[in-house]
Short mmCIF file of C-alpha atoms in Angstrom, two decimals:
data_model
loop_
_atom_site.label_atom_id
_atom_site.label_comp_id
_atom_site.label_asym_id
_atom_site.label_seq_id
_atom_site.Cartn_x
_atom_site.Cartn_y
_atom_site.Cartn_z
CA MET A 1 0.25 0.07 0.36
CA THR A 2 1.50 3.33 -0.51
CA ARG A 3 1.61 6.02 1.59
CA THR A 4 -1.69 7.64 0.15
CA THR A 5 -3.81 4.82 0.55
CA TYR A 6 -2.29 5.23 4.15
CA LYS A 7 -3.65 8.69 5.04
CA TRP A 8 -6.72 7.54 3.23
CA LEU A 9 -7.58 4.37 5.55
CA LEU A 10 -6.05 7.20 8.14
CA PHE A 11 -9.19 9.47 7.15
CA VAL A 12 -11.64 7.58 7.07
CA ARG A 13 -10.93 5.82 10.45
CA THR A 14 -10.43 9.57 12.50
CA ALA A 15 -14.02 10.25 10.46
CA ILE A 16 -15.20 7.42 12.00
CA ARG A 17 -13.60 8.23 15.22
CA GLY A 18 -15.57 11.67 14.90
CA ILE A 19 -18.80 10.58 14.15
CA ALA A 20 -18.85 8.43 16.85
CA SER A 21 -16.78 11.27 19.52
CA SER A 22 -20.41 12.93 19.13
CA PRO A 23 -23.17 10.69 18.45
CA VAL A 24 -26.11 12.57 19.50
CA THR A 25 -24.79 16.29 17.40
CA SER A 26 -24.62 13.66 14.15
CA GLY A 27 -27.15 11.86 14.65
CA ILE A 28 -29.25 15.39 14.22
CA SER A 29 -27.25 15.74 11.05
CA VAL A 30 -28.40 12.63 9.74
CA VAL A 31 -31.59 12.86 10.60
CA THR A 32 -32.20 16.39 9.62
CA ILE A 33 -30.46 15.50 5.56
CA GLY A 34 -33.15 12.07 6.02
CA VAL A 35 -36.10 14.12 6.04
CA THR A 36 -34.74 17.01 3.31
CA LEU A 37 -34.70 14.03 1.42
CA VAL A 38 -37.68 12.25 1.72
CA LEU A 39 -39.83 15.60 1.36
CA VAL A 40 -37.59 15.87 -2.30
CA GLY A 41 -37.58 12.22 -3.26
CA ALA A 42 -41.41 12.39 -2.67
CA PHE A 43 -41.95 15.35 -4.91
CA ALA A 44 -39.96 13.23 -7.35
CA LEU A 45 -41.46 10.01 -7.13
CA LEU A 46 -44.68 11.71 -7.65
CA LEU A 47 -43.61 13.28 -10.28
CA GLN A 48 -41.84 10.42 -12.17
CA ASN A 49 -45.52 8.59 -12.16
CA MET A 50 -47.51 11.40 -13.28
CA GLU A 51 -44.35 11.66 -16.14
CA GLU A 52 -44.71 7.87 -16.67
CA LEU A 53 -48.75 8.18 -16.62
CA LEU A 54 -48.54 11.07 -19.41
CA ASP A 55 -45.76 8.79 -21.36
CA GLN A 56 -48.41 5.66 -21.56
CA PHE A 57 -51.04 7.92 -22.61
CA GLY A 58 -49.46 8.98 -25.33
CA ASP A 59 -49.86 6.10 -27.73
CA ASP A 60 -53.40 6.46 -27.11
CA LEU A 61 -53.33 10.50 -27.63
CA ARG A 62 -54.05 11.30 -31.28
CA VAL A 63 -55.49 13.47 -33.21
CA THR A 64 -59.14 13.30 -35.08
CA ALA A 65 -59.68 14.60 -38.58
CA TYR A 66 -63.25 14.70 -39.42
CA LEU A 67 -63.60 15.16 -42.54
CA GLU A 68 -66.22 16.52 -44.70
CA SER A 69 -69.10 13.85 -46.57
CA GLU A 70 -67.77 13.98 -50.51
CA VAL A 71 -64.07 13.52 -49.11
CA SER A 72 -63.49 9.61 -50.65
CA GLY A 73 -61.93 7.93 -52.65
CA GLU A 74 -59.19 8.84 -54.30
CA ALA A 75 -59.03 12.88 -52.29
CA LEU A 76 -59.61 10.33 -49.28
CA ARG A 77 -55.96 9.41 -50.24
CA GLY A 78 -54.33 12.08 -51.35
CA LEU A 79 -55.83 14.21 -48.55
CA GLU A 80 -54.11 10.95 -45.63
CA GLN A 81 -50.63 11.60 -47.41
CA ARG A 82 -51.03 15.03 -46.94
CA VAL A 83 -51.62 14.31 -42.99
CA ARG A 84 -48.91 11.45 -42.93
CA GLU A 85 -46.24 14.03 -44.54
CA ILE A 86 -47.20 16.74 -41.98
CA PRO A 87 -44.22 17.17 -39.35
CA GLY A 88 -44.49 15.37 -36.23
CA VAL A 89 -47.48 12.92 -37.26
CA GLU A 90 -46.62 9.09 -36.39
CA ASP A 91 -49.30 7.48 -38.22
CA VAL A 92 -52.85 7.85 -40.22
CA GLU A 93 -55.41 5.93 -40.26
CA ALA A 94 -58.23 6.53 -42.37
CA VAL A 95 -61.55 5.40 -40.91
CA SER A 96 -64.17 5.07 -43.15
CA GLN A 97 -68.31 6.11 -42.67
CA ASP A 98 -69.04 2.34 -42.41
CA GLU A 99 -66.46 1.65 -39.61
CA ALA A 100 -67.36 4.65 -37.85
CA LEU A 101 -70.40 3.15 -37.38
CA GLU A 102 -69.50 -0.41 -36.82
CA ARG A 103 -67.17 0.48 -33.78
CA PHE A 104 -69.92 3.29 -32.13
CA ARG A 105 -72.49 -0.09 -32.55
CA ALA A 106 -69.73 -2.23 -30.98
CA SER A 107 -68.95 0.28 -28.42
CA VAL A 108 -72.77 1.17 -27.31
CA GLY A 109 -73.60 -3.25 -27.31
CA SER A 110 -76.79 -3.84 -26.53
CA GLY A 111 -78.10 -1.00 -27.05
CA SER A 112 -76.91 -1.52 -30.63
CA ALA A 113 -80.82 -2.25 -31.91
CA LEU A 114 -81.48 1.17 -31.77
CA LEU A 115 -78.97 2.04 -34.76
CA ASP A 116 -80.93 -0.66 -36.50
CA GLY A 117 -83.77 2.05 -37.74
CA LEU A 118 -81.55 4.84 -38.80
CA ASP A 119 -82.13 5.20 -42.83
CA ILE A 120 -78.30 7.13 -43.47
CA ASN A 121 -75.15 6.86 -41.37
CA PRO A 122 -74.98 10.27 -39.49
CA LEU A 123 -71.21 9.83 -38.54
CA PRO A 124 -68.63 11.53 -40.73
CA ALA A 125 -65.24 9.62 -41.59
CA SER A 126 -62.06 10.22 -39.96
CA LEU A 127 -58.86 10.33 -39.87
CA GLU A 128 -57.01 9.04 -36.81
CA ILE A 129 -53.49 10.69 -36.25
CA SER A 130 -51.24 9.59 -33.94
CA LEU A 131 -48.03 11.47 -32.80
CA SER A 132 -44.70 11.01 -32.45
CA GLU A 133 -43.26 10.48 -29.18
CA ASP A 134 -41.57 13.53 -29.10
CA GLN A 135 -44.32 15.33 -30.37
CA ARG A 136 -47.58 14.00 -27.40
CA SER A 137 -47.69 17.36 -25.28
CA ALA A 138 -50.18 19.86 -25.41
CA GLU A 139 -47.61 22.07 -28.30
CA GLY A 140 -47.12 19.40 -30.08
CA MET A 141 -50.77 18.34 -30.57
CA GLU A 142 -51.58 22.27 -31.39
CA ALA A 143 -48.76 22.18 -34.19
CA VAL A 144 -50.30 19.21 -35.75
CA ALA A 145 -53.70 20.04 -35.20
CA LYS A 146 -52.95 23.72 -36.54
CA ALA A 147 -51.59 22.54 -39.84
CA ILE A 148 -54.25 19.92 -40.58
CA GLU A 149 -57.01 22.47 -39.68
CA GLY A 150 -56.58 24.36 -43.12
CA LEU A 151 -56.29 21.15 -45.79
CA ALA A 152 -59.42 20.95 -47.36
CA GLY A 153 -61.72 18.00 -47.30
CA VAL A 154 -61.38 18.37 -42.99
CA GLU A 155 -64.55 19.44 -41.57
CA SER A 156 -63.49 19.74 -38.15
CA LEU A 157 -60.72 18.18 -35.38
CA SER A 158 -60.70 16.72 -31.84
CA SER A 159 -58.08 15.87 -29.85
CA GLY A 160 -57.24 16.11 -25.98
CA ARG A 161 -55.59 19.09 -26.01
CA ASP A 162 -57.43 20.48 -23.11
CA TRP A 163 -56.81 16.99 -20.88
CA VAL A 164 -52.91 16.97 -21.61
CA GLU A 165 -52.88 21.15 -20.98
CA GLY A 166 -53.97 20.29 -17.64
CA TYR A 167 -52.18 17.49 -16.63
CA LEU A 168 -48.97 19.23 -17.86
CA ARG A 169 -50.02 21.85 -15.74
CA ALA A 170 -50.23 20.00 -12.58
CA VAL A 171 -47.21 18.46 -13.41
CA ALA A 172 -44.99 21.52 -13.66
CA LEU A 173 -46.86 22.37 -10.30
CA VAL A 174 -45.33 19.66 -8.27
CA ARG A 175 -42.26 20.23 -10.32
CA GLY A 176 -41.69 24.13 -9.79
CA VAL A 177 -43.16 23.01 -5.36
CA GLY A 178 -40.70 19.80 -5.64
CA VAL A 179 -37.83 21.82 -6.73
CA GLY A 180 -38.63 25.36 -4.48
CA LEU A 181 -39.24 23.33 -1.71
CA GLY A 182 -36.14 21.27 -2.02
CA VAL A 183 -33.63 24.52 -3.17
CA ILE A 184 -34.78 25.95 0.79
CA LEU A 185 -34.30 22.46 2.73
CA ALA A 186 -31.31 21.81 1.01
CA LEU A 187 -30.05 24.98 2.02
CA ALA A 188 -31.64 24.99 5.59
CA THR A 189 -29.64 21.53 5.79
CA LEU A 190 -26.47 22.87 4.54
CA LEU A 191 -26.20 25.20 7.38
CA ILE A 192 -27.71 22.71 10.03
CA VAL A 193 -24.95 20.17 8.55
CA ALA A 194 -22.05 23.45 9.06
CA ASN A 195 -22.48 24.07 11.93
CA THR A 196 -22.88 20.51 13.40
CA ILE A 197 -18.73 19.96 11.45
CA ARG A 198 -18.29 23.98 13.46
CA LEU A 199 -19.51 21.86 16.09
CA GLY A 200 -16.50 19.25 15.24
CA VAL A 201 -13.82 21.40 15.07
CA PHE A 202 -14.43 23.14 18.03
CA ALA A 203 -15.07 19.91 19.92
CA ARG A 204 -11.62 19.06 18.44
CA ARG A 205 -9.59 22.15 18.69
CA ASP A 206 -6.83 20.78 21.17
CA GLU A 207 -6.43 17.60 19.31
CA LEU A 208 -6.26 19.92 15.71
CA GLU A 209 -3.83 22.45 17.00
CA ILE A 210 -1.86 19.45 18.16
CA LEU A 211 -1.49 18.39 14.82
CA SER A 212 -1.31 21.69 12.84
CA LEU A 213 2.41 21.65 15.65
CA VAL A 214 3.61 18.49 14.29
CA GLY A 215 3.02 19.42 10.52
CA ALA A 216 0.02 18.21 9.61
CA SER A 217 -1.24 20.10 6.03
CA ARG A 218 -4.77 21.96 6.44
CA PRO A 219 -6.64 19.20 4.26
CA PHE A 220 -4.81 16.30 6.04
CA VAL A 221 -6.94 18.13 8.91
CA GLN A 222 -10.08 18.99 6.67
CA THR A 223 -10.15 15.67 5.16
CA PRO A 224 -11.73 13.42 8.25
CA PHE A 225 -14.62 16.54 8.57
CA LEU A 226 -14.86 16.81 4.85
CA LEU A 227 -15.15 12.38 4.55
CA GLU A 228 -17.78 13.06 8.06
CA GLY A 229 -20.43 15.17 6.45
CA LEU A 230 -20.11 12.92 3.30
CA LEU A 231 -20.62 9.64 5.80
CA GLN A 232 -23.74 11.57 7.76
CA GLY A 233 -24.99 12.84 3.96
CA ALA A 234 -25.33 9.46 2.53
CA ALA A 235 -26.23 7.68 6.01
CA GLY A 236 -28.90 10.70 5.66
CA GLY A 237 -29.86 9.58 1.71
CA ALA A 238 -30.53 5.97 2.79
CA LEU A 239 -32.83 6.67 5.87
CA ALA A 240 -34.62 9.11 3.54
CA LEU A 241 -34.15 5.54 0.99
CA ALA A 242 -36.12 3.21 3.22
CA LEU A 243 -38.65 6.33 5.02
CA LEU A 244 -39.94 6.96 1.62
CA PHE A 245 -39.87 2.82 0.59
CA ALA A 246 -41.59 2.39 3.37
CA LEU A 247 -44.15 5.13 2.53
CA PHE A 248 -44.70 3.76 -0.34
CA ARG A 249 -45.88 0.59 0.95
CA LEU A 250 -47.97 1.54 2.93
CA VAL A 251 -50.28 4.88 1.30
CA LEU A 252 -50.13 2.25 -2.07
CA PRO A 253 -52.57 -0.40 -1.45
CA GLY A 254 -54.75 2.54 -1.10
CA PHE A 255 -54.53 4.04 -4.70
CA GLU A 256 -53.09 0.52 -6.43
CA PHE A 257 -56.29 -1.14 -7.94
CA GLY A 258 -58.13 1.95 -9.13
CA LEU A 259 -54.55 3.06 -10.60
CA GLU A 260 -53.67 -0.76 -12.32
CA LEU A 261 -57.36 0.25 -13.39
CA LEU A 262 -56.83 3.24 -14.68
CA VAL A 263 -53.41 2.87 -16.13
CA GLY A 264 -53.02 -0.40 -16.64
CA SER A 265 -50.14 -0.09 -14.30
CA ALA A 266 -49.32 0.34 -10.81
CA PRO A 267 -47.11 3.37 -9.83
CA ARG A 268 -43.44 2.40 -8.85
CA PHE A 269 -40.53 3.21 -6.31
CA PHE A 270 -37.14 4.72 -7.53
CA SER A 271 -34.63 2.12 -9.57
CA PRO A 272 -32.04 1.12 -8.38
CA GLY A 273 -30.02 3.73 -10.30
CA GLU A 274 -32.26 6.64 -9.03
CA ALA A 275 -31.91 5.17 -5.59
CA LEU A 276 -28.62 5.49 -5.40
CA ILE A 277 -28.75 9.23 -6.88
CA VAL A 278 -30.94 9.75 -3.50
CA VAL A 279 -28.19 8.38 -1.44
CA VAL A 280 -25.49 9.96 -3.61
CA GLY A 281 -27.94 13.35 -3.16
CA GLY A 282 -27.61 13.07 0.65
CA ALA A 283 -23.80 12.70 0.73
CA GLY A 284 -23.39 15.58 -1.83
CA LEU A 285 -25.25 17.75 0.65
CA GLY A 286 -23.78 16.14 3.77
CA LEU A 287 -20.08 16.84 2.14
CA PHE A 288 -20.66 20.87 0.62
CA GLY A 289 -22.12 21.58 4.42
CA SER A 290 -19.01 20.66 5.70
CA ALA A 291 -16.82 22.16 2.99
CA ALA A 292 -19.18 24.98 4.14
CA ALA A 293 -18.01 24.70 7.82
CA LEU A 294 -14.06 24.43 6.83
CA SER A 295 -14.42 27.25 4.15
CA GLY A 296 -12.19 30.35 5.36
CA ASP A 297 -11.01 30.62 8.99
CA TRP A 298 -11.86 27.60 10.18
CA ARG A 299 -8.63 26.62 12.65
CA PRO A 300 -10.14 26.97 15.66
CA MET B 1 19.36 14.58 43.21
CA SER B 2 19.38 12.32 41.01
CA ARG B 3 20.89 11.63 37.56
CA PRO B 4 20.00 10.56 34.67
CA ARG B 5 17.83 7.63 33.64
CA PHE B 6 17.05 8.22 30.45
CA ARG B 7 19.31 8.96 27.47
CA LEU B 8 18.64 9.19 24.13
CA ARG B 9 21.41 7.87 21.52
CA GLY B 10 22.59 9.21 18.57
CA GLY B 11 26.15 10.59 17.15
CA GLY B 12 28.23 13.35 19.68
CA GLY B 13 30.25 16.42 18.57
CA ALA B 14 27.95 18.70 17.39
CA VAL B 15 27.49 20.85 20.52
CA ASN B 16 30.37 22.99 19.51
CA ALA B 17 28.91 23.35 16.29
CA PRO B 18 31.00 26.19 14.58
CA ARG B 19 28.76 29.97 14.45
CA GLY B 20 27.65 30.49 10.86
CA ASP B 21 26.32 27.52 10.11
CA GLY B 22 23.13 28.68 11.39
CA ALA B 23 19.65 26.79 11.68
CA ILE B 24 18.10 29.28 12.63
CA ARG B 25 19.07 33.07 12.07
CA MET B 26 17.08 36.41 12.86
CA PHE B 27 17.19 39.78 11.46
CA HIS B 28 16.35 42.76 13.05
CA VAL B 29 13.03 41.28 13.84
CA SER B 30 10.16 42.93 15.96
CA LYS B 31 7.01 41.12 16.87
CA SER B 32 3.73 43.23 17.22
CA TYR B 33 0.39 42.32 18.53
CA LEU B 34 -0.73 45.82 19.65
CA ALA B 35 -0.02 48.88 18.07
CA GLY B 36 2.72 50.56 19.87
CA SER B 37 3.56 47.45 22.31
CA PHE B 38 6.34 44.98 21.13
CA ALA B 39 6.14 41.93 21.93
CA LEU B 40 10.19 41.32 20.24
CA ARG B 41 12.19 44.56 19.46
CA ASP B 42 15.00 43.95 16.74
CA VAL B 43 15.99 40.77 17.96
CA SER B 44 19.23 39.69 15.60
CA ILE B 45 20.47 36.47 16.79
CA GLU B 46 22.07 33.16 14.48
CA LEU B 47 21.36 29.66 15.83
CA ALA B 48 24.33 27.04 14.62
CA LYS B 49 23.11 23.49 13.48
CA GLY B 50 23.55 21.52 16.51
CA GLU B 51 23.71 23.84 19.51
CA PHE B 52 22.30 24.01 22.52
CA VAL B 53 21.03 27.76 23.86
CA PHE B 54 18.98 28.89 26.49
CA LEU B 55 16.54 31.70 26.33
CA THR B 56 15.82 32.87 30.06
CA GLY B 57 14.37 35.91 31.09
CA PRO B 58 11.25 37.09 32.91
CA SER B 59 7.53 35.99 32.24
CA GLY B 60 6.68 38.64 29.08
CA ALA B 61 9.88 39.05 28.14
CA GLY B 62 9.30 37.45 24.73
CA LYS B 63 10.77 33.63 24.81
CA THR B 64 6.96 32.46 23.75
CA SER B 65 6.83 34.67 20.92
CA LEU B 66 10.69 34.00 19.83
CA LEU B 67 9.75 30.15 19.95
CA LYS B 68 6.47 31.10 17.63
CA LEU B 69 8.09 32.85 15.68
CA ILE B 70 10.78 30.12 14.96
CA PHE B 71 8.23 27.07 14.36
CA GLY B 72 5.70 29.19 11.84
CA ALA B 73 3.08 30.24 14.17
CA GLU B 74 3.06 33.94 14.23
CA ARG B 75 4.75 35.60 11.46
CA PRO B 76 7.26 39.18 12.20
CA SER B 77 6.12 42.46 12.19
CA GLU B 78 9.47 43.64 11.34
CA GLY B 79 12.92 41.67 9.78
CA GLN B 80 13.54 38.44 8.55
CA ILE B 81 13.71 35.22 10.16
CA VAL B 82 15.27 32.63 8.02
CA VAL B 83 15.08 28.84 10.17
CA LEU B 84 16.54 25.41 7.96
CA GLY B 85 16.62 27.77 5.13
CA ARG B 86 13.72 28.93 4.81
CA ASN B 87 12.27 32.74 5.35
CA ILE B 88 9.46 32.48 7.55
CA ALA B 89 8.30 36.20 6.80
CA ARG B 90 7.55 35.17 2.97
CA LEU B 91 6.30 31.52 3.72
CA GLY B 92 3.28 30.46 2.32
CA GLU B 93 0.46 28.88 3.80
CA SER B 94 1.28 25.55 2.54
CA ALA B 95 4.85 25.86 3.03
CA VAL B 96 4.66 25.76 7.40
CA PRO B 97 4.00 22.12 7.77
CA PRO B 98 6.65 20.75 5.63
CA LEU B 99 8.58 22.79 7.60
CA ARG B 100 7.03 22.04 11.25
CA ARG B 101 7.86 17.98 10.55
CA ARG B 102 11.37 19.21 10.59
CA ILE B 103 10.86 21.16 14.05
CA GLY B 104 9.64 19.20 17.43
CA VAL B 105 7.66 21.22 19.26
CA VAL B 106 7.56 20.50 23.50
CA PHE B 107 5.22 22.90 25.71
CA GLN B 108 4.88 23.02 29.55
CA ASP B 109 1.17 21.62 29.01
CA PHE B 110 2.97 19.18 27.23
CA LYS B 111 0.07 19.16 24.84
CA LEU B 112 -1.24 15.58 24.35
CA LEU B 113 -4.69 14.14 23.54
CA PRO B 114 -6.15 12.23 26.45
CA ARG B 115 -8.31 10.11 24.61
CA ARG B 116 -5.12 8.99 22.99
CA THR B 117 -2.92 6.49 23.62
CA VAL B 118 1.11 7.46 24.21
CA GLU B 119 1.65 5.47 21.52
CA GLU B 120 -1.62 7.20 19.55
CA ASN B 121 0.01 10.58 20.76
CA VAL B 122 3.33 10.15 19.99
CA ALA B 123 2.82 8.59 16.62
CA LEU B 124 0.57 11.72 15.55
CA ALA B 125 3.65 13.38 14.46
CA LEU B 126 4.50 10.12 11.89
CA GLN B 127 1.35 10.15 10.39
CA VAL B 128 0.96 13.72 9.29
CA THR B 129 3.55 12.53 6.67
CA GLY B 130 1.52 9.05 5.55
CA THR B 131 4.11 7.05 7.29
CA PRO B 132 3.26 3.56 6.83
CA PRO B 133 1.27 2.10 10.49
CA ARG B 134 4.27 -1.04 10.32
CA GLU B 135 6.78 1.52 10.41
CA THR B 136 4.93 3.85 12.31
CA ARG B 137 4.65 1.48 15.26
CA ALA B 138 8.10 0.45 15.30
CA ARG B 139 9.69 3.89 15.42
CA VAL B 140 7.18 4.70 18.10
CA PHE B 141 8.21 2.13 20.14
CA ALA B 142 11.96 2.61 19.82
CA ILE B 143 11.65 6.00 21.03
CA LEU B 144 8.98 4.92 23.50
CA LYS B 145 12.09 2.43 24.75
CA GLN B 146 14.23 5.17 24.70
CA LEU B 147 12.70 7.80 26.91
CA GLY B 148 11.85 4.38 29.73
CA LEU B 149 7.80 4.67 28.04
CA GLN B 150 7.55 1.28 26.48
CA HIS B 151 5.82 -0.41 29.19
CA ARG B 152 2.87 2.86 29.51
CA ARG B 153 2.10 2.32 25.67
CA TYR B 154 -0.97 1.59 25.56
CA HIS B 155 -1.72 3.80 28.52
CA HIS B 156 -3.32 7.04 28.37
CA PRO B 157 -2.20 10.58 28.93
CA LEU B 158 -4.61 11.62 32.37
CA SER B 159 -2.81 8.11 34.27
CA LEU B 160 1.01 9.37 33.86
CA SER B 161 2.42 11.26 36.16
CA GLY B 162 3.50 14.83 34.84
CA GLY B 163 7.12 14.19 34.21
CA GLU B 164 5.54 10.10 32.40
CA GLN B 165 3.82 13.30 30.44
CA GLN B 166 6.27 15.19 29.74
CA ARG B 167 8.59 12.56 28.43
CA VAL B 168 5.69 11.44 26.38
CA ALA B 169 6.06 15.25 24.56
CA ILE B 170 9.36 14.44 24.22
CA ALA B 171 8.84 11.60 22.32
CA ARG B 172 6.13 13.42 20.15
CA ALA B 173 8.49 16.28 19.27
CA LEU B 174 11.55 13.92 18.88
CA VAL B 175 10.40 10.52 16.76
CA ASN B 176 10.31 12.32 13.95
CA GLU B 177 14.06 12.84 13.90
CA PRO B 178 13.76 16.60 13.75
CA GLU B 179 16.23 18.82 13.56
CA ILE B 180 15.36 21.46 15.37
CA LEU B 181 14.03 20.80 19.09
CA LEU B 182 11.86 23.63 20.60
CA ALA B 183 10.80 22.79 23.96
CA ASP B 184 9.00 25.87 26.07
CA GLU B 185 9.33 25.91 29.39
CA PRO B 186 9.47 22.18 29.66
CA THR B 187 9.99 21.69 33.43
CA GLY B 188 7.59 24.35 34.27
CA ASN B 189 4.72 21.80 36.03
CA LEU B 190 7.60 19.44 37.22
CA ASP B 191 9.60 18.98 40.73
CA PRO B 192 13.12 19.06 41.12
CA GLU B 193 13.84 15.83 40.28
CA LEU B 194 12.12 15.36 37.21
CA THR B 195 12.93 18.43 36.23
CA LEU B 196 16.84 17.06 35.83
CA GLU B 197 15.37 13.85 34.29
CA ILE B 198 13.86 15.79 31.38
CA MET B 199 16.28 18.38 30.64
CA ASP B 200 18.48 15.86 30.23
CA LEU B 201 16.34 14.20 27.51
CA ILE B 202 16.29 17.20 25.86
CA ALA B 203 20.13 17.83 25.75
CA SER B 204 20.55 14.85 24.59
CA ALA B 205 19.34 15.63 21.47
CA ALA B 206 21.07 18.42 20.81
CA LEU B 207 24.22 15.26 20.83
CA ARG B 208 22.94 14.07 17.60
CA GLY B 209 22.60 17.38 15.85
CA THR B 210 19.65 18.38 16.67
CA THR B 211 19.67 22.15 17.70
CA VAL B 212 17.59 22.40 21.24
CA VAL B 213 16.42 26.03 21.75
CA VAL B 214 14.66 25.83 25.35
CA ALA B 215 12.91 28.84 26.88
CA THR B 216 12.91 28.90 30.68
CA HIS B 217 13.18 31.18 33.70
CA GLU B 218 14.84 28.83 35.97
CA LEU B 219 18.70 30.04 36.38
CA GLU B 220 19.15 26.90 38.23
CA ILE B 221 19.23 25.39 34.72
CA VAL B 222 21.23 26.87 33.35
CA ARG B 223 23.91 27.26 35.39
CA ARG B 224 23.66 23.49 35.94
CA TYR B 225 24.18 22.56 31.86
CA GLY B 226 26.70 25.43 30.80
CA LYS B 227 25.63 26.08 27.46
CA ARG B 228 24.66 28.86 25.38
CA ALA B 229 22.17 31.50 27.38
CA VAL B 230 20.22 34.46 25.71
CA ARG B 231 18.84 36.47 27.88
CA LEU B 232 15.32 38.35 27.18
CA GLU B 233 13.86 41.53 28.59
CA GLY B 234 11.01 43.46 27.20
CA GLY B 235 11.11 41.30 23.72
CA GLN B 236 14.74 42.73 23.71
CA ILE B 237 18.10 40.64 23.91
CA VAL B 238 20.02 42.18 26.88
CA GLU B 239 22.65 39.31 27.33
CA ASP B 240 24.27 36.73 25.32
CA THR B 241 26.56 34.47 27.15
CA GLN B 242 28.53 31.67 25.64
CA PRO B 243 29.10 28.10 26.77
CA SER B 244 30.95 27.64 29.68
CA MET B 245 32.37 24.23 31.80
CA PRO B 246 28.71 22.83 32.94
CA ARG B 247 28.29 22.32 36.37
CA SER B 248 28.78 18.76 38.36
#
């Protein structure tokens, strides 16, 4: 092992010894970081599932162009081709008047007998336009709808734009609240961690003075404190993850059935990679808090 | 009064090293903490490598300030100090620790960590240099053995006598084989018998070529060892007595 390895082993040992020597203040740091990450993580989890819900609905998000009654045959195929060429359009399916009636008949089930009395088919032919993945948004739908609106033979348009707009506003609200809350809590947490580390520096001022006397460099003295913050932060992240998982398992059963019925899949927890980000985020908070405590004239 | 029980091993012959080969050189050094009030005023002195020098004078004479300037704990307000070839007045913050690793310091209040064992306290001086644990343990054991403390290595400082604690502090100061040893009233808290024991240990360090500077107000010790004595009063050198034959 090199001298650097020995030094790092010593730093880790000193950091653990530092945490063990002040379990209460270290515990406060861990819990503070944990609570912050639980709140931010809950928003992240909600946001992630809302966005995934939108993705799942994305396949069903389409613009329907109802056609004038005289459009058929060659004109219909020409219109279909022109719509297909509009940017953002993934696929176009032409639905004739007869097909529309058949679909309607199937959807009303036993009530379809009422349709037998009709002399004419009142349903228009239509083009069902599905959007490419990058256009599955309110703006994307609007852009495609505008391009179709002016085409000859198109009588009216229908899309789920209003619904998507409302949903996206809700997603943006959750994201905004989550980010705002996250920033405020992160700053508060940084201050608490910084003060905890400052207390540690103060409690160990004799040791630091002696280290300085025997020729310890500034990084040699500071690194264990930075590691202390990092370890406390990682522990806080792990605590947050455990609490979030417990809450997820506790709250989910109330919604699981309804969501599965509505969307076809249940909400999901963080993936292993995302869970790691929570822990690394906690470690980062702890590290920055320590760095803030040690910046400037930190010596006891 | 008992004679020394422990003596550091090492090459001798450096006690009367010629002047000019200075380990510490001060040129018109002044140190002021408050405007108009000087802890040191226009001090010029040269200490040769391997020389043993006493700094004497009453409390507040500037002895501690002078030692602090030597190990870079303070910067001079005026003048230049060259320690082991490095100009303290111009030394950057990052250059101070490497210089301190070449200087051992012993204090009146020992400055030991009460929650660390004797071995751990002494090992600190080697750990800051990244010395591997096995080598650290071997060197710490060797110095503790030389100072008669090997059986105390797993004890905590507060369970030791004052003399033993000061020996631990000396072990920590010497384990890195420093080129300069500074001692600030090292026997101030000890009884007369222990005083001689500790002073003999410090004097032994000079025998292997370490420059030793001892600040003390105990003139009896200075007379006993017959070494160069620099007397400070009011921050100024008022007397610089050359070595004489030690009193038996």
